[in-house]
């Protein structure tokens, strides 16, 4: 057994689905095939439901043969499929065969269709009570029947071993093993490849466990709640190896925003996404960052000029200071700041290391740092030295709100779980800055605040942190 954990300098460079094995590609292709099949079946059945309802309800029939009627039919079917998708009917698991959810989704969709048609007069009137009632009943009947037929067909193909099942692994305490395995086996698309005790997730056994899962071609792992320690790091570690994490809790507890509630064999199961800001969340945040940063730069341009003049009059050297920091996915970039120290500050830092006030030495902080200039003290007191980082935000290297980017000197002292903070864009301000700034001298507290931000991210939280930043800066709390 290897006594070495994953190398920390490599950990932050791991990208999703590193294995890129043939099994993973087959599974993804199988998932897309099932999704496309369900979509086409539903689209066909809903089209038939509306056409049959149109022929039975009025003389003004709905028909695909009349070009003017294409758009109304497409819109109505699109609303229905969208409603089904929002209810998770196209996701893996039992949700796609939850007939009660299908009925609720189609009922909501029909209500929305009536509302839209009452506000905007369509080419074909589809608001007659008989047409709506018939189309609603037929849509439910056709979709539920279609799902049942698909389920029966898939079950037959599985028995014939013509469908690739998802290979899963169970990590739990020995006394839970049989119970959890029995629940998972109720899901026909899973095949249990093996089990392991909870201690397989211990620090010095994780690498061996991951290697074993990769050899087995495992794509999903089920972990009992009691066996899960350091859940964020383990979730990220498994996801980075292309393995989806499912938690089987003995008791339900709130985890974080990227969690989906499912049922596995009738037992509640929480599926965790990697604790990072990705997808539409990333792009929403990025667009907001770009717009706000551009606006702030334009509004604060006179302040830039005034600060530049003050720096040049106060001490010799450049106006701006650029330092290499570690950003998204461990990539290096140059962070911009107004210069607040003497030109030889980095050279002097080596002589001042013994005076570092942080407990673990990861971050370098001295309350009365002799390298800071007179203008620099004022700029730091009100965090004005950070203003040039708005250009880093515009360039996409930083976000307005997020974990602060740290110099390479600090990152070289990281433990492996610290690297998770590099899975989101670094920020100008964040929970660390509004919770004490330089008064927080324990880096584990900083990590706790960063993880709390990542777990609970929302635009509302970003806005709240921005407001608190203004208050903290005006009060000069923890500024030095």
Tab-separated table of C-alpha atoms in Angstrom:
chain	number	residue	atom	x	y	z
A	1	UNK	CA	0.000	0.000	0.000
A	2	UNK	CA	1.352	3.420	-0.903
A	3	UNK	CA	1.909	5.835	1.991
A	4	UNK	CA	1.958	8.819	-0.274
A	5	UNK	CA	-1.013	11.028	-0.962
A	6	UNK	CA	-1.547	12.773	-4.262
A	7	UNK	CA	1.224	15.257	-4.962
A	8	UNK	CA	0.024	18.704	-4.033
A	9	UNK	CA	1.738	20.453	-6.893
A	10	UNK	CA	-0.171	18.254	-9.345
A	11	UNK	CA	-3.513	18.258	-7.575
A	12	UNK	CA	-4.645	21.689	-8.687
A	13	UNK	CA	-3.872	20.832	-12.290
A	14	UNK	CA	-6.323	17.912	-12.405
A	15	UNK	CA	-9.121	18.484	-14.886
A	16	UNK	CA	-12.471	16.758	-14.981
A	17	UNK	CA	-12.586	13.250	-16.405
A	18	UNK	CA	-8.829	12.799	-16.542
A	19	UNK	CA	-9.083	9.106	-17.289
A	20	UNK	CA	-10.907	9.616	-20.605
A	21	UNK	CA	-11.178	5.848	-20.668
A	22	UNK	CA	-13.145	4.022	-23.322
A	23	UNK	CA	-15.665	2.993	-20.676
A	24	UNK	CA	-16.346	6.590	-19.677
A	25	UNK	CA	-16.783	7.610	-23.308
A	26	UNK	CA	-19.129	4.682	-23.918
A	27	UNK	CA	-21.137	5.600	-20.838
A	28	UNK	CA	-21.425	9.236	-21.926
A	29	UNK	CA	-22.468	8.140	-25.394
A	30	UNK	CA	-25.010	5.772	-23.872
A	31	UNK	CA	-26.394	8.604	-21.728
A	32	UNK	CA	-26.773	10.902	-24.742
A	33	UNK	CA	-28.417	8.094	-26.713
A	34	UNK	CA	-30.971	7.497	-23.940
A	35	UNK	CA	-31.624	11.225	-23.604
A	36	UNK	CA	-32.093	11.679	-27.359
A	37	UNK	CA	-34.361	8.630	-27.536
A	38	UNK	CA	-36.567	9.899	-24.705
A	39	UNK	CA	-36.725	13.361	-26.265
A	40	UNK	CA	-37.728	12.050	-29.693
A	41	UNK	CA	-40.307	9.658	-28.210
A	42	UNK	CA	-41.845	12.445	-26.111
A	43	UNK	CA	-41.819	14.881	-29.030
A	44	UNK	CA	-43.594	12.388	-31.291
A	45	UNK	CA	-46.167	11.414	-28.662
A	46	UNK	CA	-46.965	15.022	-27.716
A	47	UNK	CA	-47.364	15.926	-31.394
A	48	UNK	CA	-49.812	13.059	-31.829
A	49	UNK	CA	-51.685	14.076	-28.680
A	50	UNK	CA	-52.282	17.612	-29.990
A	51	UNK	CA	-53.184	16.488	-33.500
A	52	UNK	CA	-55.645	13.850	-32.248
A	53	UNK	CA	-57.150	16.345	-29.816
A	54	UNK	CA	-57.499	18.900	-32.619
A	55	UNK	CA	-59.342	16.490	-34.892
A	56	UNK	CA	-61.731	15.471	-32.110
A	57	UNK	CA	-62.488	18.911	-30.680
A	58	UNK	CA	-63.300	21.293	-33.533
A	59	UNK	CA	-63.564	21.809	-37.250
A	60	UNK	CA	-60.440	23.977	-37.233
A	61	UNK	CA	-58.050	21.059	-36.943
A	62	UNK	CA	-54.436	21.210	-35.917
A	63	UNK	CA	-52.337	19.791	-38.712
A	64	UNK	CA	-48.695	19.537	-39.679
A	65	UNK	CA	-49.781	19.937	-43.300
A	66	UNK	CA	-50.705	23.616	-42.834
A	67	UNK	CA	-47.541	25.763	-42.659
A	68	UNK	CA	-49.225	28.491	-40.582
A	69	UNK	CA	-49.839	25.943	-37.820
A	70	UNK	CA	-46.236	24.764	-37.446
A	71	UNK	CA	-45.239	27.491	-35.015
A	72	UNK	CA	-48.178	27.195	-32.548
A	73	UNK	CA	-47.723	23.423	-32.309
A	74	UNK	CA	-43.942	23.726	-31.847
A	75	UNK	CA	-44.395	26.328	-29.097
A	76	UNK	CA	-46.919	24.217	-27.176
A	77	UNK	CA	-44.781	21.083	-27.408
A	78	UNK	CA	-41.691	23.089	-26.426
A	79	UNK	CA	-43.446	24.344	-23.283
A	80	UNK	CA	-44.459	20.799	-22.364
A	81	UNK	CA	-40.978	19.331	-22.894
A	82	UNK	CA	-39.426	22.264	-21.024
A	83	UNK	CA	-41.732	21.619	-18.074
A	84	UNK	CA	-40.810	17.925	-18.078
A	85	UNK	CA	-37.109	18.813	-18.173
A	86	UNK	CA	-37.441	21.211	-15.221
A	87	UNK	CA	-38.955	18.390	-13.171
A	88	UNK	CA	-35.905	16.220	-13.907
A	89	UNK	CA	-37.835	13.786	-16.101
A	90	UNK	CA	-34.879	13.467	-18.501
A	91	UNK	CA	-32.278	12.753	-15.817
A	92	UNK	CA	-30.905	9.362	-14.887
A	93	UNK	CA	-32.591	7.373	-12.152
A	94	UNK	CA	-36.176	6.810	-11.116
A	95	UNK	CA	-37.246	10.405	-11.772
A	96	UNK	CA	-37.674	9.758	-15.486
A	97	UNK	CA	-40.333	7.134	-14.664
A	98	UNK	CA	-42.052	9.118	-11.906
A	99	UNK	CA	-45.568	9.236	-13.347
A	100	UNK	CA	-46.878	11.633	-10.700
A	101	UNK	CA	-44.167	14.158	-11.618
A	102	UNK	CA	-45.055	13.709	-15.296
A	103	UNK	CA	-48.715	14.490	-14.555
A	104	UNK	CA	-47.765	17.579	-12.514
A	105	UNK	CA	-45.379	18.810	-15.224
A	106	UNK	CA	-47.904	18.447	-18.056
A	107	UNK	CA	-50.658	20.059	-15.960
A	108	UNK	CA	-48.413	23.052	-15.260
A	109	UNK	CA	-47.444	23.235	-18.944
A	110	UNK	CA	-51.086	23.296	-20.060
A	111	UNK	CA	-51.857	26.082	-17.612
A	112	UNK	CA	-48.930	28.067	-19.008
A	113	UNK	CA	-50.078	27.404	-22.590
A	114	UNK	CA	-53.565	28.744	-21.809
A	115	UNK	CA	-52.020	31.841	-20.204
A	116	UNK	CA	-49.716	32.518	-23.172
A	117	UNK	CA	-52.511	32.019	-25.719
A	118	UNK	CA	-54.843	34.318	-23.799
A	119	UNK	CA	-52.238	37.095	-23.878
A	120	UNK	CA	-51.080	36.586	-27.465
A	121	UNK	CA	-53.638	35.547	-30.079
A	122	UNK	CA	-52.087	32.658	-32.055
A	123	UNK	CA	-52.748	31.861	-35.698
A	124	UNK	CA	-54.788	28.837	-34.593
A	125	UNK	CA	-57.060	29.113	-31.569
A	126	UNK	CA	-56.041	26.354	-29.167
A	127	UNK	CA	-57.755	27.765	-26.091
A	128	UNK	CA	-61.108	25.999	-26.499
A	129	UNK	CA	-61.953	24.041	-23.364
A	130	UNK	CA	-62.487	20.784	-25.230
A	131	UNK	CA	-59.160	21.013	-27.063
A	132	UNK	CA	-57.241	21.864	-23.883
A	133	UNK	CA	-58.911	19.085	-21.892
A	134	UNK	CA	-58.389	16.461	-24.606
A	135	UNK	CA	-54.792	17.466	-25.308
A	136	UNK	CA	-54.039	17.420	-21.562
A	137	UNK	CA	-55.508	13.945	-21.083
A	138	UNK	CA	-53.925	12.550	-24.249
A	139	UNK	CA	-50.530	14.090	-23.426
A	140	UNK	CA	-50.545	12.423	-20.006
A	141	UNK	CA	-51.772	9.125	-21.422
A	142	UNK	CA	-49.290	9.057	-24.311
A	143	UNK	CA	-46.245	10.160	-22.281
A	144	UNK	CA	-46.900	7.777	-19.381
A	145	UNK	CA	-47.532	4.916	-21.809
A	146	UNK	CA	-44.398	5.826	-23.765
A	147	UNK	CA	-42.267	5.914	-20.613
A	148	UNK	CA	-43.599	2.541	-19.552
A	149	UNK	CA	-42.815	1.098	-22.990
A	150	UNK	CA	-39.287	2.541	-22.894
A	151	UNK	CA	-38.762	1.126	-19.404
A	152	UNK	CA	-39.936	-2.349	-20.457
A	153	UNK	CA	-37.728	-2.224	-23.566
A	154	UNK	CA	-34.643	-1.175	-21.578
A	155	UNK	CA	-35.283	-3.885	-19.012
A	156	UNK	CA	-35.420	-6.478	-21.786
A	157	UNK	CA	-32.183	-5.177	-23.359
A	158	UNK	CA	-30.435	-5.256	-19.976
A	159	UNK	CA	-31.402	-8.874	-19.499
A	160	UNK	CA	-29.999	-9.584	-22.951
A	161	UNK	CA	-26.831	-7.695	-21.901
A	162	UNK	CA	-27.141	-5.340	-24.859
A	163	UNK	CA	-26.957	-2.157	-22.749
A	164	UNK	CA	-23.882	-0.877	-20.899
A	165	UNK	CA	-24.666	-0.602	-17.192
A	166	UNK	CA	-23.012	1.955	-14.936
A	167	UNK	CA	-20.261	0.350	-12.889
A	168	UNK	CA	-20.552	1.566	-9.293
A	169	UNK	CA	-18.569	1.062	-6.109
A	170	UNK	CA	-19.695	1.190	-2.466
A	171	UNK	CA	-17.615	2.696	0.350
A	172	UNK	CA	-19.167	2.255	3.785
A	173	UNK	CA	-18.819	0.648	7.192
A	174	UNK	CA	-19.044	-3.184	7.128
A	175	UNK	CA	-22.390	-3.263	8.945
A	176	UNK	CA	-23.991	-1.051	6.267
A	177	UNK	CA	-22.672	-2.932	3.230
A	178	UNK	CA	-25.478	-5.412	2.595
A	179	UNK	CA	-28.224	-2.872	3.169
A	180	UNK	CA	-26.731	-0.288	0.797
A	181	UNK	CA	-25.976	-2.913	-1.868
A	182	UNK	CA	-29.572	-4.153	-1.754
A	183	UNK	CA	-30.887	-0.629	-2.316
A	184	UNK	CA	-28.554	0.029	-5.247
A	185	UNK	CA	-29.354	-3.285	-6.947
A	186	UNK	CA	-32.986	-2.168	-7.237
A	187	UNK	CA	-31.753	0.323	-9.845
A	188	UNK	CA	-31.486	-1.834	-12.955
A	189	UNK	CA	-28.954	0.401	-14.736
A	190	UNK	CA	-26.337	-0.089	-11.989
A	191	UNK	CA	-23.966	-2.995	-11.502
A	192	UNK	CA	-21.988	-3.140	-8.239
A	193	UNK	CA	-18.311	-3.738	-9.052
A	194	UNK	CA	-17.117	-3.944	-5.460
A	195	UNK	CA	-17.126	-2.542	-1.953
A	196	UNK	CA	-14.576	-1.120	0.467
A	197	UNK	CA	-14.461	-0.121	4.106
A	198	UNK	CA	-14.684	3.503	5.208
A	199	UNK	CA	-10.953	3.609	6.017
A	200	UNK	CA	-10.194	3.357	2.280
A	201	UNK	CA	-10.823	7.132	2.208
A	202	UNK	CA	-8.139	7.825	4.805
A	203	UNK	CA	-5.411	10.207	3.753
A	204	UNK	CA	-2.770	7.571	2.961
A	205	UNK	CA	-5.170	5.177	1.204
A	206	UNK	CA	-7.003	7.549	-1.166
A	207	UNK	CA	-4.555	7.147	-4.036
A	208	UNK	CA	-4.727	3.358	-3.874
A	209	UNK	CA	-8.541	3.511	-3.738
A	210	UNK	CA	-8.712	5.806	-6.774
A	211	UNK	CA	-6.335	3.567	-8.718
A	212	UNK	CA	-8.475	0.553	-7.879
A	213	UNK	CA	-11.643	2.321	-9.019
A	214	UNK	CA	-9.976	3.332	-12.284
A	215	UNK	CA	-8.899	-0.257	-12.953
A	216	UNK	CA	-12.469	-1.453	-12.385
A	217	UNK	CA	-13.862	1.193	-14.754
A	218	UNK	CA	-16.040	2.636	-11.979
A	219	UNK	CA	-17.942	5.783	-12.965
A	220	UNK	CA	-19.976	6.322	-9.792
A	221	UNK	CA	-19.224	5.742	-6.126
A	222	UNK	CA	-21.743	5.484	-3.286
A	223	UNK	CA	-20.448	6.559	0.121
A	224	UNK	CA	-22.367	6.267	3.366
A	225	UNK	CA	-22.653	9.494	5.331
A	226	UNK	CA	-20.833	8.096	8.369
A	227	UNK	CA	-17.878	7.084	6.186
A	228	UNK	CA	-17.480	10.531	4.648
A	229	UNK	CA	-14.808	12.792	6.102
A	230	UNK	CA	-13.651	16.076	4.552
A	231	UNK	CA	-16.550	15.813	2.091
A	232	UNK	CA	-15.668	18.790	-0.144
A	233	UNK	CA	-12.131	17.621	-0.817
A	234	UNK	CA	-13.134	14.002	-1.432
A	235	UNK	CA	-15.979	15.060	-3.724
A	236	UNK	CA	-13.592	17.230	-5.741
A	237	UNK	CA	-10.959	14.479	-5.810
A	238	UNK	CA	-13.365	11.846	-7.148
A	239	UNK	CA	-14.950	14.244	-9.645
A	240	UNK	CA	-11.497	15.192	-10.937
A	241	UNK	CA	-10.978	11.505	-11.742
A	242	UNK	CA	-14.243	11.295	-13.656
A	243	UNK	CA	-16.199	9.615	-10.837
A	244	UNK	CA	-19.618	10.874	-9.709
A	245	UNK	CA	-20.103	10.910	-5.931
A	246	UNK	CA	-23.396	9.859	-4.303
A	247	UNK	CA	-23.961	10.161	-0.574
A	248	UNK	CA	-26.247	7.672	1.149
A	249	UNK	CA	-27.065	9.429	4.428
A	250	UNK	CA	-28.233	7.690	7.555
A	251	UNK	CA	-29.672	11.076	8.502
A	252	UNK	CA	-30.349	14.044	6.241
A	253	UNK	CA	-28.263	17.157	6.798
A	254	UNK	CA	-27.904	20.295	4.668
A	255	UNK	CA	-24.774	20.113	2.535
A	256	UNK	CA	-24.455	22.859	-0.077
A	257	UNK	CA	-26.096	24.304	-3.156
A	258	UNK	CA	-24.711	21.793	-5.693
A	259	UNK	CA	-26.734	18.884	-4.377
A	260	UNK	CA	-29.484	16.900	-6.032
A	261	UNK	CA	-31.989	14.776	-4.163
A	262	UNK	CA	-32.676	11.357	-5.683
A	263	UNK	CA	-34.006	8.005	-4.594
A	264	UNK	CA	-31.939	4.852	-5.012
A	265	UNK	CA	-34.123	1.810	-4.523
A	266	UNK	CA	-36.508	3.933	-2.482
A	267	UNK	CA	-33.761	5.235	-0.174
A	268	UNK	CA	-32.954	8.989	-0.106
A	269	UNK	CA	-29.667	9.796	-1.800
A	270	UNK	CA	-27.826	13.099	-2.208
A	271	UNK	CA	-25.772	13.429	-5.410
A	272	UNK	CA	-22.967	15.961	-5.059
A	273	UNK	CA	-21.528	18.003	-7.884
A	274	UNK	CA	-17.943	19.143	-7.737
A	275	UNK	CA	-17.834	22.153	-5.348
A	276	UNK	CA	-16.853	24.674	-7.995
A	277	UNK	CA	-18.597	27.407	-9.989
A	278	UNK	CA	-19.076	26.074	-13.528
A	279	UNK	CA	-21.480	26.089	-16.455
A	280	UNK	CA	-24.125	28.783	-16.590
A	281	UNK	CA	-23.201	29.913	-13.053
A	282	UNK	CA	-19.671	30.692	-14.246
A	283	UNK	CA	-20.855	32.657	-17.280
A	284	UNK	CA	-23.512	34.593	-15.348
A	285	UNK	CA	-20.869	35.576	-12.814
A	286	UNK	CA	-18.355	36.380	-15.580
A	287	UNK	CA	-20.789	38.664	-17.453
A	288	UNK	CA	-21.674	40.506	-14.234
A	289	UNK	CA	-17.963	40.862	-13.396
A	290	UNK	CA	-17.118	42.288	-16.815
A	291	UNK	CA	-19.971	44.816	-16.773
A	292	UNK	CA	-19.347	45.975	-13.187
A	293	UNK	CA	-15.558	46.156	-13.601
A	294	UNK	CA	-15.883	48.220	-16.788
A	295	UNK	CA	-18.329	50.569	-15.057
A	296	UNK	CA	-16.110	50.927	-11.960
A	297	UNK	CA	-13.026	51.691	-14.082
A	298	UNK	CA	-14.842	54.465	-15.945
A	299	UNK	CA	-16.252	55.992	-12.749
A	300	UNK	CA	-12.984	55.796	-10.809
A	301	UNK	CA	-10.645	57.016	-13.566
A	302	UNK	CA	-10.031	60.411	-11.842
A	303	UNK	CA	-9.065	58.512	-8.674
A	304	UNK	CA	-6.524	56.502	-10.689
A	305	UNK	CA	-4.884	59.736	-11.879
A	306	UNK	CA	-4.777	61.240	-8.375
A	307	UNK	CA	-3.257	58.098	-6.834
A	308	UNK	CA	-0.637	57.835	-9.598
A	309	UNK	CA	0.493	61.423	-8.983
A	310	UNK	CA	0.648	60.859	-5.195
A	311	UNK	CA	2.777	57.713	-5.578
A	312	UNK	CA	5.273	59.418	-7.897
A	313	UNK	CA	5.617	62.404	-5.543
A	314	UNK	CA	6.024	60.210	-2.440
A	315	UNK	CA	8.739	57.756	-3.509
A	316	UNK	CA	10.849	56.660	-6.420
A	317	UNK	CA	9.712	53.736	-8.496
A	318	UNK	CA	6.839	52.696	-10.709
A	319	UNK	CA	3.184	53.617	-10.138
A	320	UNK	CA	1.944	50.067	-10.564
A	321	UNK	CA	3.218	46.893	-8.980
A	322	UNK	CA	2.815	43.528	-10.725
A	323	UNK	CA	3.251	40.258	-8.901
A	324	UNK	CA	2.844	36.642	-9.990
A	325	UNK	CA	-0.185	35.076	-8.322
A	326	UNK	CA	-1.881	31.694	-8.663
A	327	UNK	CA	-5.339	31.776	-10.234
A	328	UNK	CA	-7.929	29.457	-11.760
A	329	UNK	CA	-6.739	25.822	-12.112
A	330	UNK	CA	-3.372	26.772	-10.619
A	331	UNK	CA	-2.454	28.986	-13.586
A	332	UNK	CA	-0.034	31.836	-12.931
A	333	UNK	CA	-0.968	35.406	-13.845
A	334	UNK	CA	0.231	38.923	-13.077
A	335	UNK	CA	-1.927	40.781	-10.571
A	336	UNK	CA	-2.015	44.590	-10.819
A	337	UNK	CA	-1.824	46.867	-7.762
A	338	UNK	CA	-0.834	50.422	-6.988
A	339	UNK	CA	2.660	50.298	-5.497
A	340	UNK	CA	2.497	50.735	-1.718
A	341	UNK	CA	6.025	49.576	-0.809
A	342	UNK	CA	9.611	50.458	-1.504
A	343	UNK	CA	11.044	49.244	-4.800
A	344	UNK	CA	13.226	46.643	-3.018
A	345	UNK	CA	10.315	45.217	-0.983
A	346	UNK	CA	10.631	41.644	-2.258
A	347	UNK	CA	14.333	41.523	-1.417
A	348	UNK	CA	13.684	42.824	2.100
A	349	UNK	CA	10.917	40.256	2.698
A	350	UNK	CA	13.474	37.454	3.033
A	351	UNK	CA	15.079	39.365	5.910
A	352	UNK	CA	11.686	39.920	7.575
A	353	UNK	CA	10.380	36.319	7.394
A	354	UNK	CA	11.185	35.783	11.080
A	355	UNK	CA	8.707	38.554	11.983
A	356	UNK	CA	5.795	36.913	10.138
A	357	UNK	CA	2.718	37.068	12.393
A	358	UNK	CA	0.635	34.281	10.806
A	359	UNK	CA	0.455	31.031	12.786
A	360	UNK	CA	1.280	28.598	9.994
A	361	UNK	CA	3.522	30.916	7.980
A	362	UNK	CA	1.588	30.403	4.750
A	363	UNK	CA	0.589	34.070	4.444
A	364	UNK	CA	3.172	36.792	5.080
A	365	UNK	CA	1.757	39.510	7.374
A	366	UNK	CA	3.469	42.136	9.549
A	367	UNK	CA	1.345	44.806	11.205
A	368	UNK	CA	3.923	47.608	10.986
A	369	UNK	CA	5.728	46.532	7.830
A	370	UNK	CA	8.745	48.869	7.410
A	371	UNK	CA	8.615	48.488	3.623
A	372	UNK	CA	5.309	50.369	3.262
A	373	UNK	CA	5.520	53.999	2.091
A	374	UNK	CA	3.505	56.923	3.534
A	375	UNK	CA	1.089	56.997	0.591
A	376	UNK	CA	1.042	53.207	0.682
A	377	UNK	CA	-0.304	53.212	4.244
A	378	UNK	CA	-3.202	55.426	3.193
A	379	UNK	CA	-3.958	53.331	0.111
A	380	UNK	CA	-3.924	50.102	2.127
A	381	UNK	CA	-6.113	51.562	4.856
A	382	UNK	CA	-8.912	52.084	2.323
A	383	UNK	CA	-7.898	49.203	-0.005
A	384	UNK	CA	-7.368	51.672	-2.851
A	385	UNK	CA	-4.217	49.802	-3.867
A	386	UNK	CA	-6.482	47.016	-5.183
A	387	UNK	CA	-8.264	49.216	-7.764
A	388	UNK	CA	-6.025	48.209	-10.736
A	389	UNK	CA	-7.198	44.612	-10.279
A	390	UNK	CA	-10.390	45.674	-12.037
A	391	UNK	CA	-8.320	45.290	-15.219
A	392	UNK	CA	-7.541	41.690	-14.182
A	393	UNK	CA	-11.301	41.186	-13.884
A	394	UNK	CA	-11.938	42.631	-17.352
A	395	UNK	CA	-9.255	40.319	-18.792
A	396	UNK	CA	-10.959	37.313	-17.183
A	397	UNK	CA	-8.076	36.521	-14.821
A	398	UNK	CA	-10.030	37.467	-11.707
A	399	UNK	CA	-13.543	37.993	-10.415
A	400	UNK	CA	-14.766	40.901	-8.304
A	401	UNK	CA	-15.727	38.493	-5.498
A	402	UNK	CA	-13.856	35.274	-4.763
A	403	UNK	CA	-10.923	33.797	-2.820
A	404	UNK	CA	-7.927	36.126	-2.850
A	405	UNK	CA	-5.112	35.065	-5.220
A	406	UNK	CA	-1.935	34.279	-3.308
A	407	UNK	CA	1.734	34.613	-4.325
A	408	UNK	CA	3.675	31.513	-5.348
A	409	UNK	CA	5.616	31.773	-2.069
A	410	UNK	CA	2.389	31.135	-0.124
A	411	UNK	CA	1.059	28.431	-2.465
A	412	UNK	CA	4.302	26.453	-2.168
A	413	UNK	CA	3.355	25.844	1.498
A	414	UNK	CA	-0.167	24.577	0.742
A	415	UNK	CA	-1.538	21.292	2.011
A	416	UNK	CA	-3.453	19.217	-0.549
A	417	UNK	CA	-6.945	20.340	0.535
A	418	UNK	CA	-5.964	24.010	0.139
A	419	UNK	CA	-5.814	23.658	-3.647
A	420	UNK	CA	-9.604	23.526	-3.959
A	421	UNK	CA	-9.655	27.334	-3.735
A	422	UNK	CA	-7.939	27.382	-7.151
A	423	UNK	CA	-10.987	25.804	-8.800
A	424	UNK	CA	-12.758	29.185	-8.966
A	425	UNK	CA	-11.629	32.559	-10.259
A	426	UNK	CA	-9.790	34.529	-7.555
A	427	UNK	CA	-11.427	37.751	-6.401
A	428	UNK	CA	-10.617	41.312	-5.402
A	429	UNK	CA	-12.722	40.874	-2.270
A	430	UNK	CA	-14.324	37.912	-0.549
A	431	UNK	CA	-15.550	36.454	2.732
A	432	UNK	CA	-12.018	36.618	4.108
A	433	UNK	CA	-11.855	40.375	3.507
A	434	UNK	CA	-15.235	41.121	5.127
A	435	UNK	CA	-14.630	38.783	8.073
A	436	UNK	CA	-11.502	40.333	9.523
A	437	UNK	CA	-9.051	40.984	6.667
A	438	UNK	CA	-5.514	41.034	8.068
A	439	UNK	CA	-6.751	40.264	11.609
A	440	UNK	CA	-7.242	36.616	10.545
A	441	UNK	CA	-3.827	35.040	11.053
A	442	UNK	CA	-4.779	31.348	10.830
A	443	UNK	CA	-4.839	30.177	7.201
A	444	UNK	CA	-7.234	27.321	8.042
A	445	UNK	CA	-9.779	30.017	8.939
A	446	UNK	CA	-9.164	31.576	5.531
A	447	UNK	CA	-9.725	28.203	3.833
A	448	UNK	CA	-12.924	27.676	5.832
A	449	UNK	CA	-14.256	31.047	4.646
A	450	UNK	CA	-13.244	30.354	1.031
A	451	UNK	CA	-14.942	26.944	1.074
A	452	UNK	CA	-18.064	28.445	2.619
A	453	UNK	CA	-18.191	30.979	-0.229
A	454	UNK	CA	-17.744	28.331	-2.938
A	455	UNK	CA	-20.347	26.031	-1.387
A	456	UNK	CA	-22.987	28.716	-1.008
A	457	UNK	CA	-22.244	30.932	-4.023
A	458	UNK	CA	-25.014	32.991	-5.560
A	459	UNK	CA	-25.256	36.446	-7.122
A	460	UNK	CA	-27.081	37.549	-3.970
A	461	UNK	CA	-24.087	36.425	-1.866
A	462	UNK	CA	-21.701	38.338	-4.163
A	463	UNK	CA	-23.837	41.464	-3.786
A	464	UNK	CA	-23.922	41.030	0.004
A	465	UNK	CA	-20.119	40.704	0.141
A	466	UNK	CA	-19.714	43.832	-2.013
A	467	UNK	CA	-21.905	45.842	0.376
A	468	UNK	CA	-19.998	44.511	3.389
A	469	UNK	CA	-16.713	45.347	1.642
A	470	UNK	CA	-17.740	48.997	1.394
A	471	UNK	CA	-18.598	49.074	5.114
A	472	UNK	CA	-15.364	47.305	6.126
A	473	UNK	CA	-13.237	49.653	4.002
A	474	UNK	CA	-14.917	52.761	5.429
A	475	UNK	CA	-14.412	51.463	8.983
A	476	UNK	CA	-10.790	50.502	8.181
A	477	UNK	CA	-11.270	47.176	9.986
A	478	UNK	CA	-8.231	44.897	9.854
A	479	UNK	CA	-6.425	47.094	7.335
A	480	UNK	CA	-2.627	47.127	7.331
